[in-house]
Tab-separated table of N, CA, C and O in Angstrom:
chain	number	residue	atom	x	y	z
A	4	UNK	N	3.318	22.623	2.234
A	4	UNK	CA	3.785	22.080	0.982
A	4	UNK	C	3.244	20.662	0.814
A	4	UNK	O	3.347	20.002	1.848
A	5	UNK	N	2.654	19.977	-0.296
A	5	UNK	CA	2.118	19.232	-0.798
A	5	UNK	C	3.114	18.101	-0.956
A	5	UNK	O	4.235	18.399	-1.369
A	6	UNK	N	2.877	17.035	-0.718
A	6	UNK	CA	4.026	15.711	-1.236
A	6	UNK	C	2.751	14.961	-2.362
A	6	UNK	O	1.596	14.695	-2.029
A	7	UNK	N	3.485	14.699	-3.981
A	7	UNK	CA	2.933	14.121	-4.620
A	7	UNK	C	4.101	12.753	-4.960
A	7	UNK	O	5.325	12.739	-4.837
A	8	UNK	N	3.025	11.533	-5.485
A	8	UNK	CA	3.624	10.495	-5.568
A	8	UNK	C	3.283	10.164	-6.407
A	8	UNK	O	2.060	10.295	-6.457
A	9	UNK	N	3.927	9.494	-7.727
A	9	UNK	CA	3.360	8.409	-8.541
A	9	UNK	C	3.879	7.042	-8.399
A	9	UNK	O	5.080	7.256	-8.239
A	10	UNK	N	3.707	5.707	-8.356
A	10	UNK	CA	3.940	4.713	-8.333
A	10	UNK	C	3.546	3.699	-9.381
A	10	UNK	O	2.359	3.458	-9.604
A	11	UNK	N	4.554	3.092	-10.042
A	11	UNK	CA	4.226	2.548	-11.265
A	11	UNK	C	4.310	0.906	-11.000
A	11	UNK	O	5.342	0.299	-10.715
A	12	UNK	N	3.052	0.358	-11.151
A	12	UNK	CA	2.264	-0.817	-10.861
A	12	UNK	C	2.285	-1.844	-12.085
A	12	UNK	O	1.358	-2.009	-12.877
A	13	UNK	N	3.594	-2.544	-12.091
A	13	UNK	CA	3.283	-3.467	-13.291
A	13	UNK	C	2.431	-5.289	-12.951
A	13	UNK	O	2.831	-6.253	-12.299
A	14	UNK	N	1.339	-5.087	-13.649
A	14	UNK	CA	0.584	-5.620	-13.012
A	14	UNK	C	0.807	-7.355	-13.988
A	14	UNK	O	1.432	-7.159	-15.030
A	15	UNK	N	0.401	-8.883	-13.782
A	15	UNK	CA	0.215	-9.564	-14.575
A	15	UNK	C	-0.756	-10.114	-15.296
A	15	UNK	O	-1.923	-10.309	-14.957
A	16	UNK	N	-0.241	-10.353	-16.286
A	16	UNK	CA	-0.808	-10.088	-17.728
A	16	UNK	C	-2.066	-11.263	-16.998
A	16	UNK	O	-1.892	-12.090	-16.102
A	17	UNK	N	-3.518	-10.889	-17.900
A	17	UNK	CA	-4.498	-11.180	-17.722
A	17	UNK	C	-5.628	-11.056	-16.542
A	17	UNK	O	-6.762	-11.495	-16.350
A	18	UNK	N	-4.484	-10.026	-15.704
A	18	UNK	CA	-4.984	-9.781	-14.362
A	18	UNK	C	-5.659	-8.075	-13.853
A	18	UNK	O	-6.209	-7.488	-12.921
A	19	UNK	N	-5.269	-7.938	-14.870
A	19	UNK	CA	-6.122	-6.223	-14.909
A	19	UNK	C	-7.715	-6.233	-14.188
A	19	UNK	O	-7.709	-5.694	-13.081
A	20	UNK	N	-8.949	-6.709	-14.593
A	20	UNK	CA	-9.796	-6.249	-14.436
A	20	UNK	C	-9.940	-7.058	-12.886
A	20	UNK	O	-10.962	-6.705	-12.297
A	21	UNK	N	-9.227	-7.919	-12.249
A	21	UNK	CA	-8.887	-8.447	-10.898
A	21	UNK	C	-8.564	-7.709	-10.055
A	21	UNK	O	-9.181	-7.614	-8.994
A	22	UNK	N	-7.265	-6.859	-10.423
A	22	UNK	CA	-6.905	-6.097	-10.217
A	22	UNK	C	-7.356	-4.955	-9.571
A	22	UNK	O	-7.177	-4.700	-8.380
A	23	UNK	N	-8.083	-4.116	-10.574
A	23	UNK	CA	-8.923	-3.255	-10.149
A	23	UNK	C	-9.806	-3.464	-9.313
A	23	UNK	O	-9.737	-2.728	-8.329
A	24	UNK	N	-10.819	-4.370	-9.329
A	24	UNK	CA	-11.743	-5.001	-8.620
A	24	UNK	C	-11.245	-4.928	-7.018
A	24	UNK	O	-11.951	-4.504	-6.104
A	25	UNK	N	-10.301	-5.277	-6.922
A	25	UNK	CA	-9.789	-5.660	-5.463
A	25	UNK	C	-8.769	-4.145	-5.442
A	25	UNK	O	-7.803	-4.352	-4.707
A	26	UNK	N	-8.751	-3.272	-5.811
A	26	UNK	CA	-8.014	-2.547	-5.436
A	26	UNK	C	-8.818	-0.844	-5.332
A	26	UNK	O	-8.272	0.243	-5.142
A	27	UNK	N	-10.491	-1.222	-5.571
A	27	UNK	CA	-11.272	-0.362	-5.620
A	27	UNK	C	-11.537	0.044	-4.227
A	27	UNK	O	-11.752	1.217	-3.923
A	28	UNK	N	-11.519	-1.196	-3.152
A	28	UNK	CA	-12.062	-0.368	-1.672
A	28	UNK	C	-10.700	-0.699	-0.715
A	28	UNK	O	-10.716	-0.555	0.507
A	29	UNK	N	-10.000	-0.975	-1.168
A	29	UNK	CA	-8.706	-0.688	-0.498
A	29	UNK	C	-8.601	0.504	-0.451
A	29	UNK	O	-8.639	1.170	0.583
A	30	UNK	N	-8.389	1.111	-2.084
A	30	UNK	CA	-7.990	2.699	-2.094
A	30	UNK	C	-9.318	3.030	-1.427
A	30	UNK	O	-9.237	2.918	-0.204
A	31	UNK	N	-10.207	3.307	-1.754
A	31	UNK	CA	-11.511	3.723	-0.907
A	31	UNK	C	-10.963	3.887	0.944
A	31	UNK	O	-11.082	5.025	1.399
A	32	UNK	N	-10.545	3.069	1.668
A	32	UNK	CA	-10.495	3.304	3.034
A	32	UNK	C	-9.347	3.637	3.167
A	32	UNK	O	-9.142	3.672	4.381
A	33	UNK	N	-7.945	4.065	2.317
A	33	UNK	CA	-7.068	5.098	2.177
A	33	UNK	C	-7.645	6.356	2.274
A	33	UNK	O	-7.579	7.036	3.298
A	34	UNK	N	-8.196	6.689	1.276
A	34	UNK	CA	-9.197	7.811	1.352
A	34	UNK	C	-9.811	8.029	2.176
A	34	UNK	O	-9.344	9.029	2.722
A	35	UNK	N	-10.477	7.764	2.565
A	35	UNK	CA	-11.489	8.029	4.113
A	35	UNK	C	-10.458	7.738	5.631
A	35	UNK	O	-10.711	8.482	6.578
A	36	UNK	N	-9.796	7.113	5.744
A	36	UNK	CA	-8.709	7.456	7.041
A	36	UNK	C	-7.372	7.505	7.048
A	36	UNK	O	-6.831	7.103	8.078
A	37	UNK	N	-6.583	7.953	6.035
A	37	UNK	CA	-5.459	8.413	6.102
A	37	UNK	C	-5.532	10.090	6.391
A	37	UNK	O	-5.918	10.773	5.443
A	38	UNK	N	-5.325	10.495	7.133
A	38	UNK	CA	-5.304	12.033	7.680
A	38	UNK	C	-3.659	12.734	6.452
A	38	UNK	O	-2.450	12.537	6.323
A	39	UNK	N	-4.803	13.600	5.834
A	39	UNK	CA	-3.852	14.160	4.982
A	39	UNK	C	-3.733	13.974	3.506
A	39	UNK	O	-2.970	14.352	2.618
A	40	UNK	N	-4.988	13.107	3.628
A	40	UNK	CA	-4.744	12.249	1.765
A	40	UNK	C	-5.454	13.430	0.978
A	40	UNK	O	-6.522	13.797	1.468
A	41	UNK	N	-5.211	13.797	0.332
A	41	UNK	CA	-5.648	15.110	-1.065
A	41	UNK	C	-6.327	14.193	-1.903
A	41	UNK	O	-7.540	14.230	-2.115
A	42	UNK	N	-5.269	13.095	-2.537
A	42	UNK	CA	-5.741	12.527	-4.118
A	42	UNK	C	-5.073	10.650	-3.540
A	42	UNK	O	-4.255	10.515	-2.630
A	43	UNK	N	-5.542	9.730	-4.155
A	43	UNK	CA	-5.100	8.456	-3.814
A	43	UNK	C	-5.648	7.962	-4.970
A	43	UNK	O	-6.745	7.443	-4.761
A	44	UNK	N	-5.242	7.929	-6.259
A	44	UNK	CA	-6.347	7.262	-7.130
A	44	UNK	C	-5.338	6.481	-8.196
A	44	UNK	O	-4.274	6.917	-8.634
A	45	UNK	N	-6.132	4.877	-8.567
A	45	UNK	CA	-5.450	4.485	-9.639
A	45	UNK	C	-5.703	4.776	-11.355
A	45	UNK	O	-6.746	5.290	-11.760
A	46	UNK	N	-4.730	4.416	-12.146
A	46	UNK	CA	-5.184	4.907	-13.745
A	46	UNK	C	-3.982	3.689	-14.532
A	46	UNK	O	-2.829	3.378	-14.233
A	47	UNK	N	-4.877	3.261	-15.591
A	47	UNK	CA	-4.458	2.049	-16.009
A	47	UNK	C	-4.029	2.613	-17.277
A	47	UNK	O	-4.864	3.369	-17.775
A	48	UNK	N	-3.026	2.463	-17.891
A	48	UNK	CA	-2.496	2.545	-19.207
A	48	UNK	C	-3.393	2.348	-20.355
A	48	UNK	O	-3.739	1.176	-20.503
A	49	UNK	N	-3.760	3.012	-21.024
A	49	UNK	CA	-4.405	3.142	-22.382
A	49	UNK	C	-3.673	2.122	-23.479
A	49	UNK	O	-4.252	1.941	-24.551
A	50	UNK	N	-2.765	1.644	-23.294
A	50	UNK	CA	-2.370	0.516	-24.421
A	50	UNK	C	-1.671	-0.570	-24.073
A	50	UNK	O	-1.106	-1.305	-24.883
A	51	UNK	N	-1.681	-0.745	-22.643
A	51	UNK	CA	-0.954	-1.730	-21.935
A	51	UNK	C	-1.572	-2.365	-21.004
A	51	UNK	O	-1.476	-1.759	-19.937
A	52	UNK	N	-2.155	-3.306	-20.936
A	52	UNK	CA	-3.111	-3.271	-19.504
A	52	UNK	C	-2.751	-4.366	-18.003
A	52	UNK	O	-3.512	-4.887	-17.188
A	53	UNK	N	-1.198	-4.382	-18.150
A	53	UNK	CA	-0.532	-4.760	-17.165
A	53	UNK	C	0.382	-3.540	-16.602
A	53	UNK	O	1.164	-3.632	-15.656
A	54	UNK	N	0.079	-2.173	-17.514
A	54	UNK	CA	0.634	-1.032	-16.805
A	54	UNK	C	-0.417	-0.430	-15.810
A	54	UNK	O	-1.600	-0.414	-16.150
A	55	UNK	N	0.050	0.167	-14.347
A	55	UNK	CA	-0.592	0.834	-13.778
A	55	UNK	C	-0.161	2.164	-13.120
A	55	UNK	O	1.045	2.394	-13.210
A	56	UNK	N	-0.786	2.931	-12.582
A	56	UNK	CA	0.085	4.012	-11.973
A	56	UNK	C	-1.150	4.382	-10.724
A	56	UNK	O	-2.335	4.644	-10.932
A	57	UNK	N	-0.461	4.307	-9.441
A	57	UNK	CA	-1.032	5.070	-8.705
A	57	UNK	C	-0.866	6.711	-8.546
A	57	UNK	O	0.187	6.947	-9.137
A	58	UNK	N	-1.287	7.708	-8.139
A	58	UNK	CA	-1.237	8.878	-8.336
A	58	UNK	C	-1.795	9.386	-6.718
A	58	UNK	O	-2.880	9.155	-6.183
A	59	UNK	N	-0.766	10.051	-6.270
A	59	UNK	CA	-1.276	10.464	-4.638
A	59	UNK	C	-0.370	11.543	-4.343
A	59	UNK	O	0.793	11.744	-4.694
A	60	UNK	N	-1.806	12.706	-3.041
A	60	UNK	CA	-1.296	13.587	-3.065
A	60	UNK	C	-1.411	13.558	-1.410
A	60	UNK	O	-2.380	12.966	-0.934
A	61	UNK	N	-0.611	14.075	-0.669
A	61	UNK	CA	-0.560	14.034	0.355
A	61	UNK	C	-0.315	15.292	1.307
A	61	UNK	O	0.906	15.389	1.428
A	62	UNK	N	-1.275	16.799	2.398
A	62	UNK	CA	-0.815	17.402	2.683
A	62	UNK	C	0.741	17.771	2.982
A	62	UNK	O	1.349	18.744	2.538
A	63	UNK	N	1.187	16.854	3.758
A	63	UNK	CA	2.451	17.244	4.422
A	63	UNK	C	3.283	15.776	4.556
A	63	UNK	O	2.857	14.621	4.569
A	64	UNK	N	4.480	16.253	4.639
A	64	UNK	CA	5.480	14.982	4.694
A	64	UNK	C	5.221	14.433	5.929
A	64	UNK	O	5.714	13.310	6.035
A	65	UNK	N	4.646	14.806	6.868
A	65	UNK	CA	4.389	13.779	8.168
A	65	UNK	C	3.013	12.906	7.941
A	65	UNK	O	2.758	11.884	8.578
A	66	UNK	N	1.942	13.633	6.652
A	66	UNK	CA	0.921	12.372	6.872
A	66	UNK	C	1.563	11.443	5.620
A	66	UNK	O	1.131	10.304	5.795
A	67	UNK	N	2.250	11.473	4.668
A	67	UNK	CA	2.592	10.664	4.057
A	67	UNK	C	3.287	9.485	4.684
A	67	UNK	O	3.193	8.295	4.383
A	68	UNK	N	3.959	10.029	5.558
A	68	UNK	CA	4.892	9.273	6.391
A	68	UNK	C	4.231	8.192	7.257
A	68	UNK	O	4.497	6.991	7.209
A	69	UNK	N	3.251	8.839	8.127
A	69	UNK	CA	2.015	7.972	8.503
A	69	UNK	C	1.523	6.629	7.955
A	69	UNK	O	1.574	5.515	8.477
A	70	UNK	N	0.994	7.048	6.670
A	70	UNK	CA	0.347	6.456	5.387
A	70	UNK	C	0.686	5.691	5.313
A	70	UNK	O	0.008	4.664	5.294
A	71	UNK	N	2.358	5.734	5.196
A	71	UNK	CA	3.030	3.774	5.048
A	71	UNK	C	3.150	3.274	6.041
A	71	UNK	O	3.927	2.321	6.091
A	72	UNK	N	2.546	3.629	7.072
A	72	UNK	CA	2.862	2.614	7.994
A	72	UNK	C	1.270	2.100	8.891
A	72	UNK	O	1.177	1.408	9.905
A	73	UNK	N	-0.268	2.994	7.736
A	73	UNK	CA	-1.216	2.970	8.801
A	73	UNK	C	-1.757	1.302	7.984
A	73	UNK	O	-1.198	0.640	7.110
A	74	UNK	N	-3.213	1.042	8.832
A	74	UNK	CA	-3.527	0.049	8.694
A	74	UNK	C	-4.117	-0.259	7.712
A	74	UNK	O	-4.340	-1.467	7.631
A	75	UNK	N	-4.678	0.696	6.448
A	75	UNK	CA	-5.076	1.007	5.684
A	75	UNK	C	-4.293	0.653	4.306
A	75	UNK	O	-4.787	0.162	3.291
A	76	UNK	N	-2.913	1.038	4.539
A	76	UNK	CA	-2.088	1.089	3.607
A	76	UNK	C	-1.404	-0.920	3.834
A	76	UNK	O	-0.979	-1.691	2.975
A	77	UNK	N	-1.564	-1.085	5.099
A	77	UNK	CA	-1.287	-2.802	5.472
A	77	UNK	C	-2.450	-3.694	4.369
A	77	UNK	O	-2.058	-4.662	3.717
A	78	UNK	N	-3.836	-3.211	4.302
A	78	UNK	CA	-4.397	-3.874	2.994
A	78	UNK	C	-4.459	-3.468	2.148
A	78	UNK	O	-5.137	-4.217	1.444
A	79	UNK	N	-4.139	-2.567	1.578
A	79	UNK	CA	-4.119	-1.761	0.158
A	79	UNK	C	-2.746	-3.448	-0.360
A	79	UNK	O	-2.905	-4.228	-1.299
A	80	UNK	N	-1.298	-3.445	0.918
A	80	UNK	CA	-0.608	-3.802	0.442
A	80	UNK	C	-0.854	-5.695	0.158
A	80	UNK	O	-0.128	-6.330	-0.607
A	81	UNK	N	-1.979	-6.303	0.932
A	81	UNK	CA	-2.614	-7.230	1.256
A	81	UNK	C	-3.133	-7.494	-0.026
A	81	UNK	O	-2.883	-8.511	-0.674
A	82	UNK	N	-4.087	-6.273	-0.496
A	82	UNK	CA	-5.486	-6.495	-1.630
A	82	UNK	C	-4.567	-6.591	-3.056
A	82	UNK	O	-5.056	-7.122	-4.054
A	83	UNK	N	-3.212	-6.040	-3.061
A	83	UNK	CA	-2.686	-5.729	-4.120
A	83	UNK	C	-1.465	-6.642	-4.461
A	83	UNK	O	-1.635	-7.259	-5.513
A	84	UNK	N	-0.691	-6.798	-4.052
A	84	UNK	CA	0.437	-7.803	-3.812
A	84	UNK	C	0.706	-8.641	-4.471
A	84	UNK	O	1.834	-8.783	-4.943
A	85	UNK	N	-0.717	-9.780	-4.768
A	85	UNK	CA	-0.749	-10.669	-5.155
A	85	UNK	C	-1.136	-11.168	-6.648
A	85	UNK	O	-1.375	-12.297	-7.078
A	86	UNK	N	-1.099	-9.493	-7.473
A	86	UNK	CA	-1.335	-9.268	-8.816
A	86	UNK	C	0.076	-8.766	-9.576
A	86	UNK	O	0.444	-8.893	-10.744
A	87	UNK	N	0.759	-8.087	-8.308
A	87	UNK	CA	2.417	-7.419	-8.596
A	87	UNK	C	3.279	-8.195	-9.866
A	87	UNK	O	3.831	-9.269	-9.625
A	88	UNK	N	3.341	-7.707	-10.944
A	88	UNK	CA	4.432	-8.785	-11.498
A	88	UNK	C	5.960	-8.287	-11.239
A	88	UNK	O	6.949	-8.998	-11.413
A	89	UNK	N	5.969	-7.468	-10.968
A	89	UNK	CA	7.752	-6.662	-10.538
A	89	UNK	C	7.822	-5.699	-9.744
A	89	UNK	O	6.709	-5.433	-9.291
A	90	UNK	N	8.762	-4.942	-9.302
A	90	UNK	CA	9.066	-4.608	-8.556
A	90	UNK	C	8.304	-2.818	-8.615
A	90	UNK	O	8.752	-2.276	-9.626
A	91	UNK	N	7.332	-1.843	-7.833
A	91	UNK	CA	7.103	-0.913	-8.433
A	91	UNK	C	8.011	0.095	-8.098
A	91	UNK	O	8.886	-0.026	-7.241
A	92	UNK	N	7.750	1.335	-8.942
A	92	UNK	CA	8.678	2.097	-9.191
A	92	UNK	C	8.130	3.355	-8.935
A	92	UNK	O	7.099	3.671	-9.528
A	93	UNK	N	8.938	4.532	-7.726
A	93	UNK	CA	7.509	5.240	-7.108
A	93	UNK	C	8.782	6.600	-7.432
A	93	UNK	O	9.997	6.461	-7.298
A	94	UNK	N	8.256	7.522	-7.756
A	94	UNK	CA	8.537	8.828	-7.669
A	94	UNK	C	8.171	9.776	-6.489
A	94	UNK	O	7.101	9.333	-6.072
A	95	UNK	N	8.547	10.936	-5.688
A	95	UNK	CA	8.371	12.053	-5.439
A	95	UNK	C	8.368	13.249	-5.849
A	95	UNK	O	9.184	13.739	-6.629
A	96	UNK	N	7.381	13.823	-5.307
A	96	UNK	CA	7.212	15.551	-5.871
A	96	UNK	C	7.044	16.078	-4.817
A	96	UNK	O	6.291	15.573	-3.984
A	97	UNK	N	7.828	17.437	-4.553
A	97	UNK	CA	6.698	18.323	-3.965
A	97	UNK	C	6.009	19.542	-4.655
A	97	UNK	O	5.953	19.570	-5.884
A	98	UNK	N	5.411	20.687	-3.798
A	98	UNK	CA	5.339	22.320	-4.807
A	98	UNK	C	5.376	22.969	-3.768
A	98	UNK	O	5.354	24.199	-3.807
C-alpha cells in the first residue's frame, strides 16, 4: 500500500522564484536516495505565488518513516526553511 502526502508550503511574498531555485536539488537528492520515494515533486499555485504544495508518494509506511528522519530530508529542511512564512500543513493518503 502506497502512502501519499501533500504538504502545503506558504511561502513569502516575493520569494517564489528563490524558492524554487533552492528547492530544485534538494528535492532532486530526495529522489535519488530516499529508498521508497515513487513521486517527491513541488507545484506552485497558479494565482498565488506564495502558495506551494509539495506532492509525495511513498512505497510503504516504513520508507516514509525513514524519509523524515534521512539526511536528505535534514536539507530539503535546511534549503527550505528559510523562505517558510507559516506553519505547513501536510495531509495523508493511502490506497
Amino acid at each position: 500500500m502506497s502512502i501519499r502526502l501533500t504538504v502545503q508550503l506558504p511561502i513569502k511574498a516575493g520569494e517564489a522564484d528563490a524558492f524554487e531555485a533552492s528547492a530544485g536539488p534538494a528535492l532532486a537528492r530526495v529522489r535519488a536516495e530516499d529508498p521508497g520515494c515513487e513521486m517527491y515533486a513541488l507545484f506552485k499555485s497558479c494565482d498565488d505565488d506564495t502558495r506551494f504544495v509539495m506532492v509525495e508518494s511513498w512505497a510503504t509506511a516504513a520508507d516514509l518513516d525513514a524519509h523524515m528522519t534521512s539526511a536528505a530530508m535534514g536539507d530539503v529542511g535546511k534549503a527550505l526553511g528559510g523562505f517558510i512564512a507559516g506553519a505547513p500543513v501536510m495531509h495523508k493518503y493511502e490506497d
